[in-house]
């Protein structure tokens, strides 16, 4: 009853910018936190940026000052604006959402299918 679909990935030159977006399609869920993780080949997924329902944000140290996470609550969309891209940013980026089913107290985590971002030198 909930689905996350990312878009905006692709090839970007170092120093350039790109914006990722994720549309969260939901039924009978209340979305709490949303954000982005990324995964390097052979590595575990790591947090990039998360934004709460109240608008507070949390960023990985490696992206602070370069990436900005935002959301549109009415449409349940989360964005990741990426600037000053480096080769180290090359990874698969996954949209993330933590949601509560209406009428229940527990929360669950949901993930998108991932989108590849490649930064060329």
XYZ file of N, CA and C in Angstrom:
363
model
N 0.819 -1.206 0.000
C 0.000 0.000 0.000
C 0.852 1.256 0.000
N 2.149 1.102 -0.134
C 3.040 2.252 -0.206
C 4.175 1.918 -1.172
N 4.519 2.885 -2.008
C 5.531 2.696 -3.028
C 6.347 3.967 -3.199
N 7.656 3.809 -3.393
C 8.562 4.920 -3.572
C 9.237 4.783 -4.931
N 9.180 5.839 -5.732
C 9.749 5.824 -7.072
C 10.672 7.022 -7.235
N 11.967 6.759 -7.458
C 12.951 7.817 -7.629
C 13.098 8.194 -9.102
N 13.566 9.412 -9.318
C 13.900 9.875 -10.652
C 14.959 10.958 -10.537
N 15.649 11.217 -11.634
C 16.637 12.275 -11.668
C 18.079 11.812 -11.688
N 18.306 10.528 -11.606
C 19.665 10.026 -11.651
C 20.229 10.088 -13.056
N 21.532 9.912 -13.141
C 22.188 9.935 -14.431
C 23.644 10.320 -14.315
N 24.201 10.749 -15.437
C 25.600 11.135 -15.510
C 25.731 12.638 -15.348
N 26.584 13.058 -14.420
C 26.800 14.468 -14.128
C 28.301 14.731 -14.061
N 28.720 15.859 -14.578
C 30.124 16.223 -14.531
C 30.492 16.739 -13.147
N 31.714 16.464 -12.729
C 32.186 16.945 -11.440
C 32.052 18.456 -11.352
N 31.577 18.919 -10.206
C 31.327 20.333 -10.006
C 29.936 20.774 -10.397
N 29.211 19.915 -11.061
C 27.868 20.229 -11.495
C 26.828 19.936 -10.443
N 25.568 20.032 -10.860
C 24.443 19.853 -9.952
C 23.424 18.898 -10.546
N 22.623 18.335 -9.676
C 21.530 17.472 -10.083
C 20.492 17.438 -8.971
N 19.281 17.092 -9.335
C 18.218 16.978 -8.351
C 17.514 15.641 -8.488
N 17.444 14.930 -7.400
C 16.700 13.694 -7.334
C 15.329 13.957 -6.724
N 14.351 13.230 -7.184
C 13.019 13.337 -6.621
C 12.467 11.946 -6.373
N 11.599 11.862 -5.405
C 10.986 10.590 -5.058
C 9.522 10.841 -4.746
N 8.658 10.172 -5.475
C 7.226 10.263 -5.256
C 6.794 9.071 -4.417
N 6.203 9.357 -3.289
C 5.743 8.317 -2.387
C 4.245 8.142 -2.574
N 3.866 7.039 -3.152
C 2.459 6.709 -3.323
C 2.017 5.877 -2.136
N 1.002 6.353 -1.456
C 0.594 5.696 -0.224
C -0.916 5.564 -0.127
N -1.325 4.570 0.617
C -2.719 4.346 0.950
C -2.803 4.027 2.430
N -3.552 4.830 3.159
C -3.804 4.609 4.580
C -2.528 4.636 5.421
N -1.573 5.451 5.029
C -0.334 5.624 5.781
C -0.097 7.099 6.043
N 0.518 7.372 7.175
C 0.968 8.708 7.523
C 2.491 8.716 7.479
N 3.061 9.566 6.639
C 4.501 9.594 6.438
C 5.161 10.453 7.507
N 6.154 9.894 8.165
C 6.923 10.638 9.156
C 8.200 11.190 8.523
N 9.273 10.434 8.590
C 10.537 10.862 8.003
C 10.647 10.418 6.551
N 11.324 11.220 5.756
C 11.683 10.862 4.393
C 13.109 11.313 4.131
N 13.746 10.688 3.168
C 15.100 11.104 2.862
C 15.770 10.209 1.857
N 17.091 10.221 1.924
C 17.905 9.535 0.934
C 19.067 8.813 1.576
N 19.325 7.621 1.091
C 20.508 6.858 1.398
C 21.237 6.574 0.097
N 22.494 6.194 0.205
C 23.231 5.798 -0.982
C 24.092 4.589 -0.670
N 24.439 3.869 -1.719
C 25.187 2.635 -1.561
C 26.276 2.549 -2.614
N 27.507 2.367 -2.159
C 28.631 2.137 -3.043
C 28.739 0.648 -3.327
N 29.355 0.274 -4.442
C 29.514 -1.153 -4.747
C 30.226 -1.898 -3.628
N 29.630 -2.979 -3.194
C 30.219 -3.788 -2.147
C 30.111 -3.213 -0.753
N 29.390 -2.116 -0.601
C 29.254 -1.461 0.696
C 27.803 -1.473 1.160
N 27.626 -1.183 2.430
C 26.295 -1.081 3.007
C 25.713 0.304 2.745
N 24.414 0.370 2.674
C 23.764 1.661 2.484
C 24.096 2.610 3.626
N 24.311 3.871 3.291
C 24.613 4.878 4.276
C 23.689 6.070 4.108
N 23.426 6.730 5.210
C 22.538 7.882 5.198
C 23.164 9.038 4.439
N 22.359 9.692 3.619
C 22.757 10.918 2.949
C 22.067 12.108 3.598
N 20.751 12.066 3.645
C 19.976 13.158 4.226
C 18.589 12.661 4.573
N 18.071 13.138 5.693
C 16.727 12.798 6.139
C 16.026 14.067 6.584
N 14.744 14.144 6.298
C 13.932 15.274 6.734
C 12.689 14.731 7.422
N 12.367 15.291 8.577
C 11.223 14.845 9.346
C 9.959 15.534 8.861
N 8.832 15.073 9.380
C 7.565 15.695 9.034
C 7.499 17.145 9.495
N 8.267 17.487 10.524
C 8.317 18.847 11.006
C 9.300 19.738 10.283
N 10.094 19.166 9.382
C 11.003 19.952 8.577
C 12.448 19.962 9.040
N 12.753 19.324 10.147
C 14.140 19.262 10.582
C 14.916 18.285 9.713
N 16.197 18.550 9.524
C 17.017 17.762 8.610
C 18.255 17.221 9.296
N 18.787 16.180 8.714
C 20.019 15.570 9.177
C 20.810 15.129 7.954
N 22.085 15.515 7.899
C 22.926 15.228 6.751
C 24.166 14.462 7.159
N 24.634 13.643 6.241
C 25.941 13.043 6.414
C 27.009 14.122 6.303
N 28.095 13.958 7.050
C 29.153 14.966 7.035
C 29.717 15.186 5.632
N 29.747 14.148 4.834
C 30.346 14.227 3.520
C 29.550 15.081 2.539
N 28.290 15.364 2.852
C 27.450 16.125 1.926
C 26.993 17.451 2.497
N 27.331 17.748 3.729
C 26.915 19.004 4.342
C 27.444 20.193 3.545
N 26.566 21.144 3.305
C 26.936 22.316 2.536
C 26.813 22.144 1.047
N 26.616 20.921 0.586
C 26.501 20.658 -0.848
C 25.129 20.118 -1.238
N 24.537 19.311 -0.377
C 23.244 18.693 -0.661
C 22.165 19.334 0.196
N 20.963 19.386 -0.338
C 19.812 19.903 0.388
C 18.629 18.970 0.189
N 18.040 18.536 1.285
C 16.862 17.685 1.220
C 15.631 18.529 1.546
N 14.567 18.300 0.820
C 13.327 19.022 1.049
C 12.159 18.100 0.734
N 10.973 18.524 1.119
C 9.793 17.696 0.894
C 8.569 18.550 0.648
N 7.640 17.983 -0.081
C 6.329 18.557 -0.277
C 5.333 17.615 0.374
N 4.845 18.001 1.519
C 4.002 17.108 2.298
C 2.658 16.823 1.624
N 2.100 17.819 0.965
C 0.799 17.633 0.337
C 0.842 16.600 -0.773
N 1.980 16.517 -1.458
C 2.133 15.565 -2.548
C 2.995 14.367 -2.171
N 3.531 14.394 -0.969
C 4.409 13.338 -0.472
C 5.560 13.086 -1.443
N 6.339 14.136 -1.662
C 7.502 14.077 -2.523
C 8.710 14.549 -1.733
N 9.809 13.845 -1.863
C 11.053 14.250 -1.234
C 12.092 14.485 -2.322
N 12.857 15.564 -2.161
C 13.863 15.945 -3.137
C 15.247 15.910 -2.511
N 16.232 15.737 -3.356
C 17.616 15.881 -2.953
C 18.314 16.735 -3.993
N 18.586 17.979 -3.631
C 19.324 18.883 -4.502
C 20.808 18.704 -4.235
N 21.542 18.337 -5.258
C 22.958 18.047 -5.126
C 23.760 19.066 -5.925
N 24.718 19.691 -5.269
C 25.574 20.685 -5.900
C 27.028 20.349 -5.622
N 27.907 20.954 -6.409
C 29.349 20.729 -6.262
C 29.665 19.239 -6.193
N 29.117 18.508 -7.122
C 29.244 17.059 -7.104
C 30.690 16.622 -7.300
N 31.047 15.565 -6.597
C 32.378 14.988 -6.653
C 32.283 13.550 -7.136
N 33.411 13.023 -7.572
C 33.431 11.632 -8.002
C 33.041 10.697 -6.866
N 33.320 11.095 -5.634
C 32.963 10.288 -4.477
C 31.454 10.176 -4.271
N 30.684 11.018 -4.938
C 29.233 10.960 -4.829
C 28.625 9.891 -5.733
N 29.424 9.281 -6.570
C 28.933 8.237 -7.456
C 28.443 7.050 -6.635
N 27.166 6.732 -6.783
C 26.559 5.661 -6.002
C 25.135 5.446 -6.485
N 24.517 4.414 -5.960
C 23.090 4.221 -6.151
C 22.375 4.904 -5.000
N 21.459 5.780 -5.317
C 20.739 6.540 -4.315
C 19.341 5.960 -4.135
N 18.972 5.758 -2.881
C 17.695 5.148 -2.548
C 16.821 6.118 -1.771
N 15.602 6.250 -2.202
C 14.621 7.022 -1.465
C 14.161 6.226 -0.249
N 13.908 6.936 0.839
C 13.563 6.313 2.112
C 12.362 7.009 2.728
N 11.497 6.231 3.324
C 10.363 6.793 4.043
C 10.047 5.932 5.249
N 9.717 6.593 6.334
C 9.242 5.919 7.536
C 7.795 6.340 7.737
N 6.922 5.365 7.815
C 5.499 5.656 7.809
C 4.762 4.842 8.851
N 3.638 5.388 9.268
C 2.750 4.732 10.211
C 1.418 4.473 9.530
N 0.942 3.268 9.651
C -0.359 2.958 9.105
C -1.439 3.594 9.972
N -2.393 4.221 9.341
C -3.457 4.898 10.067
C -4.175 3.921 10.979
N -4.343 4.336 12.227
C -5.005 3.495 13.205
C -4.078 2.581 13.978
N -2.787 2.640 13.679
C -1.800 1.816 14.363
C -0.693 2.688 14.935
N 0.020 2.164 15.924
C 1.084 2.918 16.580
C 2.476 2.620 16.020
N 2.653 1.485 15.403
C 3.962 1.091 14.915
C 4.289 1.779 13.598
N 5.582 1.951 13.348
C 6.053 2.540 12.110
C 6.888 1.526 11.346
N 6.940 1.688 10.043
C 7.699 0.813 9.178
C 8.550 1.642 8.228
N 9.598 1.041 7.729
C 10.489 1.684 6.773
C 10.239 1.150 5.371
N 10.308 2.048 4.390
C 10.078 1.695 3.000
C 11.190 2.278 2.145
N 11.481 1.589 1.054
C 12.602 1.957 0.199
C 12.203 1.966 -1.266
N 12.804 2.887 -2.008
C 12.650 2.890 -3.444
C 13.559 1.872 -4.096
N 13.471 1.780 -5.406
C 14.260 0.791 -6.134
C 15.697 1.237 -6.372
N 15.980 2.508 -6.181
C 17.317 3.045 -6.361
C 17.515 3.669 -7.729
N 18.335 4.705 -7.771
C 18.688 5.355 -9.028
C 20.182 5.644 -9.030
N 20.828 5.348 -10.139
C 22.273 5.502 -10.245
C 22.640 6.947 -10.527
N 23.581 7.469 -9.747
C 24.171 8.777 -9.985
C 25.656 8.564 -10.234
N 26.123 8.983 -11.390
C 27.523 8.844 -11.753
C 28.111 10.225 -12.016
N 29.173 10.543 -11.317
C 29.843 11.830 -11.462
C 31.143 11.603 -12.214
N 31.256 12.200 -13.370
C 32.441 12.047 -14.196
C 33.454 13.139 -13.871
N 34.735 12.848 -14.019
C 35.757 13.842 -13.702
C 35.797 14.979 -14.710
